[in-house]
mmCIF file of C-alpha atoms (C1' of nucleotides) in Angstrom:
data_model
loop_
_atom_site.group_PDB
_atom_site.id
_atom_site.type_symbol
_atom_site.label_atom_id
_atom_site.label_comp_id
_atom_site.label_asym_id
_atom_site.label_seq_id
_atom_site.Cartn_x
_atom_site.Cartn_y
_atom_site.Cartn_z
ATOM 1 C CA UNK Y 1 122.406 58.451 90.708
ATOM 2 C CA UNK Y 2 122.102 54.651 91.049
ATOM 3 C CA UNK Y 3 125.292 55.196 93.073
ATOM 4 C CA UNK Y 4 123.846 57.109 95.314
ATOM 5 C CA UNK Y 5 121.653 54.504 97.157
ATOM 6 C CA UNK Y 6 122.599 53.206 100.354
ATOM 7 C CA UNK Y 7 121.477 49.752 100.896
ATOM 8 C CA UNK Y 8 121.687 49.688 105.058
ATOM 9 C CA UNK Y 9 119.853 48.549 108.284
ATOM 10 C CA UNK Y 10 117.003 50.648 109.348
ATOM 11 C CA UNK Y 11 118.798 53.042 111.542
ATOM 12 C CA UNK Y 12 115.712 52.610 114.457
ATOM 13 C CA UNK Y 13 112.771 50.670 115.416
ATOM 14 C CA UNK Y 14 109.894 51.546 112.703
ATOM 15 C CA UNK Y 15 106.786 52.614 114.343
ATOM 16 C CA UNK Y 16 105.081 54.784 111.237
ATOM 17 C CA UNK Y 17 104.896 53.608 107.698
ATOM 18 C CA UNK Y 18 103.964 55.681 104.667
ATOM 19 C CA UNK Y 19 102.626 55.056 101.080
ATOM 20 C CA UNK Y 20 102.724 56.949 98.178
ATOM 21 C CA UNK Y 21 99.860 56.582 94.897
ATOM 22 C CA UNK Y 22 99.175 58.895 92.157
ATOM 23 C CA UNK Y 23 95.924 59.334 89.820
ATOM 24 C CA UNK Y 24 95.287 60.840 86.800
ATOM 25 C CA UNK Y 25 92.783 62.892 84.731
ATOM 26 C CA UNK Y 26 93.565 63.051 81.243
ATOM 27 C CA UNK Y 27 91.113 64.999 80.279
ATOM 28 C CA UNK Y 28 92.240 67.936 82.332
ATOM 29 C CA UNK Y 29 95.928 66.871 82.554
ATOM 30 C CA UNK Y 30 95.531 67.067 85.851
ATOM 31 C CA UNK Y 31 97.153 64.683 88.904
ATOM 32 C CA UNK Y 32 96.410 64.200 91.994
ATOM 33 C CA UNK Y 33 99.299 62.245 94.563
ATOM 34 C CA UNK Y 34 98.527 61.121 98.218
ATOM 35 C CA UNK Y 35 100.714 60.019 101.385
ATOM 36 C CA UNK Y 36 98.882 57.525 103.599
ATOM 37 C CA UNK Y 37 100.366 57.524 107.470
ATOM 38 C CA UNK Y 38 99.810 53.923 109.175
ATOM 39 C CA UNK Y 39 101.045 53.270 113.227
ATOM 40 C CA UNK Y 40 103.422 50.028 112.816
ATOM 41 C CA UNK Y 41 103.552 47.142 113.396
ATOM 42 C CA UNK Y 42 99.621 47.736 114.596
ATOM 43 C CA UNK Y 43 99.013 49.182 110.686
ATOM 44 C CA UNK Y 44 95.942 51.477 112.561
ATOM 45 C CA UNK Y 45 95.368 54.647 110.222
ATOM 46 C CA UNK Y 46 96.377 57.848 111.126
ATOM 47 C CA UNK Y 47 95.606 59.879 108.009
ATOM 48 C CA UNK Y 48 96.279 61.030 104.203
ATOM 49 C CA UNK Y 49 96.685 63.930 102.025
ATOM 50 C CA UNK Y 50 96.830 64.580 99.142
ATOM 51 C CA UNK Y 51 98.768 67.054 96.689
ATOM 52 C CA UNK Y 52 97.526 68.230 93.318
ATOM 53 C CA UNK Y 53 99.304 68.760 90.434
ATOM 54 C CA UNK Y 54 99.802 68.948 86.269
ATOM 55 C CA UNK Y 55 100.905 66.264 84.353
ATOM 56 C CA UNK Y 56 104.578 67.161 82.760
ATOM 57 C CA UNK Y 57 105.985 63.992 81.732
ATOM 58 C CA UNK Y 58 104.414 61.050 79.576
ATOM 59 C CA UNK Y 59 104.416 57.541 81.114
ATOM 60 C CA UNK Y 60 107.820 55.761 79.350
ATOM 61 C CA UNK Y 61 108.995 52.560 81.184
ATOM 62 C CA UNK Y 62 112.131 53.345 83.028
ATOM 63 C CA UNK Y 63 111.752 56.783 83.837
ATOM 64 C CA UNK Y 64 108.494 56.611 85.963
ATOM 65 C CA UNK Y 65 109.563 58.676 88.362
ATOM 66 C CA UNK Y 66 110.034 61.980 86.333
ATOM 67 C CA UNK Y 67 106.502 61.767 85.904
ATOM 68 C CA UNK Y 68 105.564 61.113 89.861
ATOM 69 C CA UNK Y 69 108.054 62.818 91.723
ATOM 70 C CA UNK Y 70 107.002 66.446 90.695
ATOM 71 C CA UNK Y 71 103.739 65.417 92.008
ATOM 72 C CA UNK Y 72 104.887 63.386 94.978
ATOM 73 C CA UNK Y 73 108.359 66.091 96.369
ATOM 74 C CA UNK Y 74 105.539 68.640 97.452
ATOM 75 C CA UNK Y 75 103.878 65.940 99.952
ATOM 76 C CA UNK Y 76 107.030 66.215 101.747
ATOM 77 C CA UNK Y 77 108.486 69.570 101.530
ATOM 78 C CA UNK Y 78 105.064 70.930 102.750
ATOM 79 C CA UNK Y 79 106.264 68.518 106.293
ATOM 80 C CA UNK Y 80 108.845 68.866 109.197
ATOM 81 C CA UNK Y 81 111.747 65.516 108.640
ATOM 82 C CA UNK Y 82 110.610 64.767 111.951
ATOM 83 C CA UNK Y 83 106.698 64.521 110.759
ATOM 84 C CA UNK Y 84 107.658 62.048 107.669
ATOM 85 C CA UNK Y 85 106.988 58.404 107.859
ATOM 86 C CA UNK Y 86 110.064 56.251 109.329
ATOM 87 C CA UNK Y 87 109.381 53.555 105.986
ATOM 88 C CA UNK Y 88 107.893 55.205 102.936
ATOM 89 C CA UNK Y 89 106.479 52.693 100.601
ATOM 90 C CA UNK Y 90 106.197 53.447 96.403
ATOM 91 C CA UNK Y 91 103.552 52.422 94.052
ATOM 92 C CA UNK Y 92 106.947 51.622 91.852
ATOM 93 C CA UNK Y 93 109.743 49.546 91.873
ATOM 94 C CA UNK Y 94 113.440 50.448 93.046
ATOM 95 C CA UNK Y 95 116.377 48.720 92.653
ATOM 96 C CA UNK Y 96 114.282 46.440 90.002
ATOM 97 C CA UNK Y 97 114.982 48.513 86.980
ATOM 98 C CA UNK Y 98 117.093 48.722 83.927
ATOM 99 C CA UNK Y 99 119.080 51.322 85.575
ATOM 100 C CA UNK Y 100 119.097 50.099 88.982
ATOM 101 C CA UNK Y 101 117.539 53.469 89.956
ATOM 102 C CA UNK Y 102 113.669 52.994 89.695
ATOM 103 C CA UNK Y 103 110.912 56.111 91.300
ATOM 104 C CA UNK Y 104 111.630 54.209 94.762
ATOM 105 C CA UNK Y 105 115.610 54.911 94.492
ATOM 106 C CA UNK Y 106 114.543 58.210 92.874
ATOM 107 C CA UNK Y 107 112.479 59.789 96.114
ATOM 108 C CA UNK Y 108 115.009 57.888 98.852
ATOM 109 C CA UNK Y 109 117.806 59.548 97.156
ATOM 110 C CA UNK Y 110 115.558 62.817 97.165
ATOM 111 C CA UNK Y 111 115.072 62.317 100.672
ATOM 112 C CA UNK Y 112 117.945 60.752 102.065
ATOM 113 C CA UNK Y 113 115.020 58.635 103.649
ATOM 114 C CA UNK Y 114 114.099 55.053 103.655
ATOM 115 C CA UNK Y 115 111.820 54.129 100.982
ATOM 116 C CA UNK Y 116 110.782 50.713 99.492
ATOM 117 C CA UNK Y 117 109.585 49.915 96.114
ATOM 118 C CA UNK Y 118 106.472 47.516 95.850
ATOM 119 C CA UNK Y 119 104.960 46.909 92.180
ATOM 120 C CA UNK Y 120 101.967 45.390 91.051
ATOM 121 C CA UNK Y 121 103.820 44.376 87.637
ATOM 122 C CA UNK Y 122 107.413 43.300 86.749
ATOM 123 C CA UNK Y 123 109.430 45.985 84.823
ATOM 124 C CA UNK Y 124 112.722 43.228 84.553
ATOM 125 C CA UNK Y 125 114.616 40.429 86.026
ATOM 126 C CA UNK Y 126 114.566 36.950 86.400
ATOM 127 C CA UNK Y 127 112.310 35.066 88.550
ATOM 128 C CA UNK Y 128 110.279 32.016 89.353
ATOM 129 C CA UNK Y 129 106.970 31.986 90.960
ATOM 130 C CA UNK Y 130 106.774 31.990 94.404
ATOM 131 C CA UNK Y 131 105.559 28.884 96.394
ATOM 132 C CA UNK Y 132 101.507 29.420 97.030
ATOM 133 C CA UNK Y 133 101.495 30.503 100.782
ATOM 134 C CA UNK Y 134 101.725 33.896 102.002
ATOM 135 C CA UNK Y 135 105.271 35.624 102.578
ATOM 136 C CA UNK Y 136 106.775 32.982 100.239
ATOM 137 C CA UNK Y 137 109.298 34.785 97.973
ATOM 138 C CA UNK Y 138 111.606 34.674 95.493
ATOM 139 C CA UNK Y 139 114.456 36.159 94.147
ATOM 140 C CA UNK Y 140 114.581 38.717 91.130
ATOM 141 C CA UNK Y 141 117.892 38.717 89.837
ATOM 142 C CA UNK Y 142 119.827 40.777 86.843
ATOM 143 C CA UNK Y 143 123.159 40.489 85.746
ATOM 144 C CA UNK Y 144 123.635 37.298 88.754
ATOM 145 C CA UNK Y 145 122.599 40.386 91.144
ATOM 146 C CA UNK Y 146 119.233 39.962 93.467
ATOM 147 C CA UNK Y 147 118.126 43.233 93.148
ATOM 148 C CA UNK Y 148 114.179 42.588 94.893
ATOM 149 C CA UNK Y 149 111.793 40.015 95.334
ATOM 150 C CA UNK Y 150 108.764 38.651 94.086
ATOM 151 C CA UNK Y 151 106.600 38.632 97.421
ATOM 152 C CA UNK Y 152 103.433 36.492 98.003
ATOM 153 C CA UNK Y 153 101.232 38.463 100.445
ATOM 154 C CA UNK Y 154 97.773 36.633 100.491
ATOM 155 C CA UNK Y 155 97.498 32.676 99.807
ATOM 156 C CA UNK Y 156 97.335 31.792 96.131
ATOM 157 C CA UNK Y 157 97.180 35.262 95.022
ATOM 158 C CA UNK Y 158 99.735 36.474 91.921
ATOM 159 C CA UNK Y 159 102.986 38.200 93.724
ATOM 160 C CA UNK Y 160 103.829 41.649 93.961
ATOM 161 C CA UNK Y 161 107.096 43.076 93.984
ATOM 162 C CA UNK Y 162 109.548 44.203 96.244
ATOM 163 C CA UNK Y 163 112.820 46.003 96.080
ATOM 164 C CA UNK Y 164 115.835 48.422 97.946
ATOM 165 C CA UNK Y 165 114.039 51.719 97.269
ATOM 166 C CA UNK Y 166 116.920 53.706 99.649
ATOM 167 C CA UNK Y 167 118.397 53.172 103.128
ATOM 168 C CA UNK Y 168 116.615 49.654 103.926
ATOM 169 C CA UNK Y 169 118.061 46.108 103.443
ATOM 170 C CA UNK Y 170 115.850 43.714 101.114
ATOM 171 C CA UNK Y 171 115.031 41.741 104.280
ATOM 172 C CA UNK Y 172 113.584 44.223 106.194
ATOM 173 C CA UNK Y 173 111.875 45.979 102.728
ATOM 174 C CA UNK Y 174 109.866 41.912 102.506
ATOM 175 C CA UNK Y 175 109.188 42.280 105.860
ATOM 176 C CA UNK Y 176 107.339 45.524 106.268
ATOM 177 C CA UNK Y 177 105.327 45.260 103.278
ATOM 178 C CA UNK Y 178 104.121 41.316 104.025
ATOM 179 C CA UNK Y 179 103.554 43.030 107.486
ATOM 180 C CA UNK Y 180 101.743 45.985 105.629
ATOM 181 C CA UNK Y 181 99.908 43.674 103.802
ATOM 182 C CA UNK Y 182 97.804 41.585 106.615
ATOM 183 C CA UNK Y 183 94.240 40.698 104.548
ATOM 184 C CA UNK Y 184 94.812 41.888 100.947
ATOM 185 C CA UNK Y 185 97.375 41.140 97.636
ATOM 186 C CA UNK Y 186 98.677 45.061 98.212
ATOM 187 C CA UNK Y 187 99.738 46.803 101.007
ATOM 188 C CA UNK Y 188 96.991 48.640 103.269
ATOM 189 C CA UNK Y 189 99.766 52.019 102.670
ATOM 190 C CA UNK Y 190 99.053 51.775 98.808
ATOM 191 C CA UNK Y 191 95.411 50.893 99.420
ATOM 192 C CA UNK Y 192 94.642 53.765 101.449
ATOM 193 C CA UNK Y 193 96.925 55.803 98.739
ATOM 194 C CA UNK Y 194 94.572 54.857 96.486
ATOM 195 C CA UNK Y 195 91.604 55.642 98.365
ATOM 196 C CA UNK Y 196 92.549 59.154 98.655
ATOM 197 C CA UNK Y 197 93.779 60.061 95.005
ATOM 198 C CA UNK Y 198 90.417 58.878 93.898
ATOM 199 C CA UNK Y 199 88.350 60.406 96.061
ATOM 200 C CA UNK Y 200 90.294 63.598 95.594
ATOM 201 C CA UNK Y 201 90.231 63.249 91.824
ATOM 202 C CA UNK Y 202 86.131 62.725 92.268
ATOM 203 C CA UNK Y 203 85.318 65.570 93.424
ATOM 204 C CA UNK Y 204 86.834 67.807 90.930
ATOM 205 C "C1'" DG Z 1 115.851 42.070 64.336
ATOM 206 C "C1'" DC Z 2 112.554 40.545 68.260
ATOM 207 C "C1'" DG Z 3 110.436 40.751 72.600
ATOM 208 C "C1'" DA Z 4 109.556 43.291 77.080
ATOM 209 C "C1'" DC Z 5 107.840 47.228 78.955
ATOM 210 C "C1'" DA Z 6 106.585 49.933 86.907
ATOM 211 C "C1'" DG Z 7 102.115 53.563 86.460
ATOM 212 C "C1'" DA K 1 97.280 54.847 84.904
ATOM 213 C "C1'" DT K 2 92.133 54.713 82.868
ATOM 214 C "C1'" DC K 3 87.984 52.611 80.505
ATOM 215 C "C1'" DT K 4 84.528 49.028 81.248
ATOM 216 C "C1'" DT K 5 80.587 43.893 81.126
ATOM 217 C "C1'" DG K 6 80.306 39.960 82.553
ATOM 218 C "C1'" DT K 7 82.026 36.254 85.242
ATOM 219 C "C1'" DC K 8 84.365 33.124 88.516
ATOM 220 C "C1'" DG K 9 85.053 31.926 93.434
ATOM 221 C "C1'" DC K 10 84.688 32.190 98.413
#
DNA sequence: GCGACAG
DNA sequence: ATCTTGTCGC
């Protein structure tokens, strides 16, 4: 499947961005998975929904995404192709992983869309802190291969990290998330992500 | 054998 | 991911 990802320019200009977050209720083995929709390069906030689901998988390192994708595919089948975000940004990594195919690769593959991976944590690699100011990055490489980037989106805060989900170069996967990412460490896509699962989960 | 290990 | 008090810093 790894083979399957096509590391290419943006095919047009994007002007909507998308992010993707999952919570879950373990009490109830329950999961709830949200898309956020952001206007780009202005990042205003269109809107979110959310999808719920039952948890089917366990959490193993290296095969995230056949937890999240059951929970995430319906956000998108419910939608027209022409309705979906033109950049889809994971809660996950993608090309960063032991397989080269992380939940990011997974869903662009899915998709045939373009889809970035941004991660709070490192999963593998090698890779040196960032210098301190904002949109200073560094490589993460495996195997003498850069395969994403540790990405510094606030002053001084601890990086987060980027990588080739599906049909996006690294360049212009750094780019829209920094851009994504104008006051805090993550992305306003994941944040508003985030809002949503919660608030979903809440009221259950 | 030992250490690392997305969410 | 989720739980959960106090604490450090702007």
């Amino acid at each position: 499947m790894a083979n399957k990802v096509i590391e290419t320019t943006l095919e047009k200009p994007v002007r909507t961005l998308g992010g993707l977050d999952v919570a879950y209720d373990e009490e109830s083995d329950e999961l709830v998975a949200a898309l956020s929709r952001f206007d780009y390069p202005s990042m205003q906030h269109v809107a979110s929904h959310t999808s719920r689901g039952k948890t089917a998988f366990p959490y193993i390192p290296g095969l995230f995404s056949f937890r999240e994708l059951p929970a995430v595919l319906p956000l998108f089948a419910e939608q027209d192709r022409a309705l979906w975000p033109d950049v889809i940004i994971c809660d996950g990594h993608g090309r960063i992983h032991p397989r080269r195919f992380g939940l990011a690769c997974h869903l662009g593959v899915l998709l045939d869309w373009p889809v970035t991976g941004c991660a709070k944590n490192h999963l593998c690699g090698d890779w040196e802190v960032p210098a301190e100011p904002r949109g200073s990055w560094s490589p993460v490489v495996m195997d003498g291969e850069t395969i994403g980037a540790a990405l510094r989106t606030q002053d001084g805060v601890n990086p987060i990290f980027v990588s080739v989900g599906n049909r996006v170069t690294l360049e212009e996967a750094i780019e829209v998330v920094l851009k994504a990412s104008p006051n805090y460490r993550l992305p306003e896509t994941t944040r508003a992500a985030d809002a949503a699962v919660r608030a979903a989960l809440a009221k259950t």
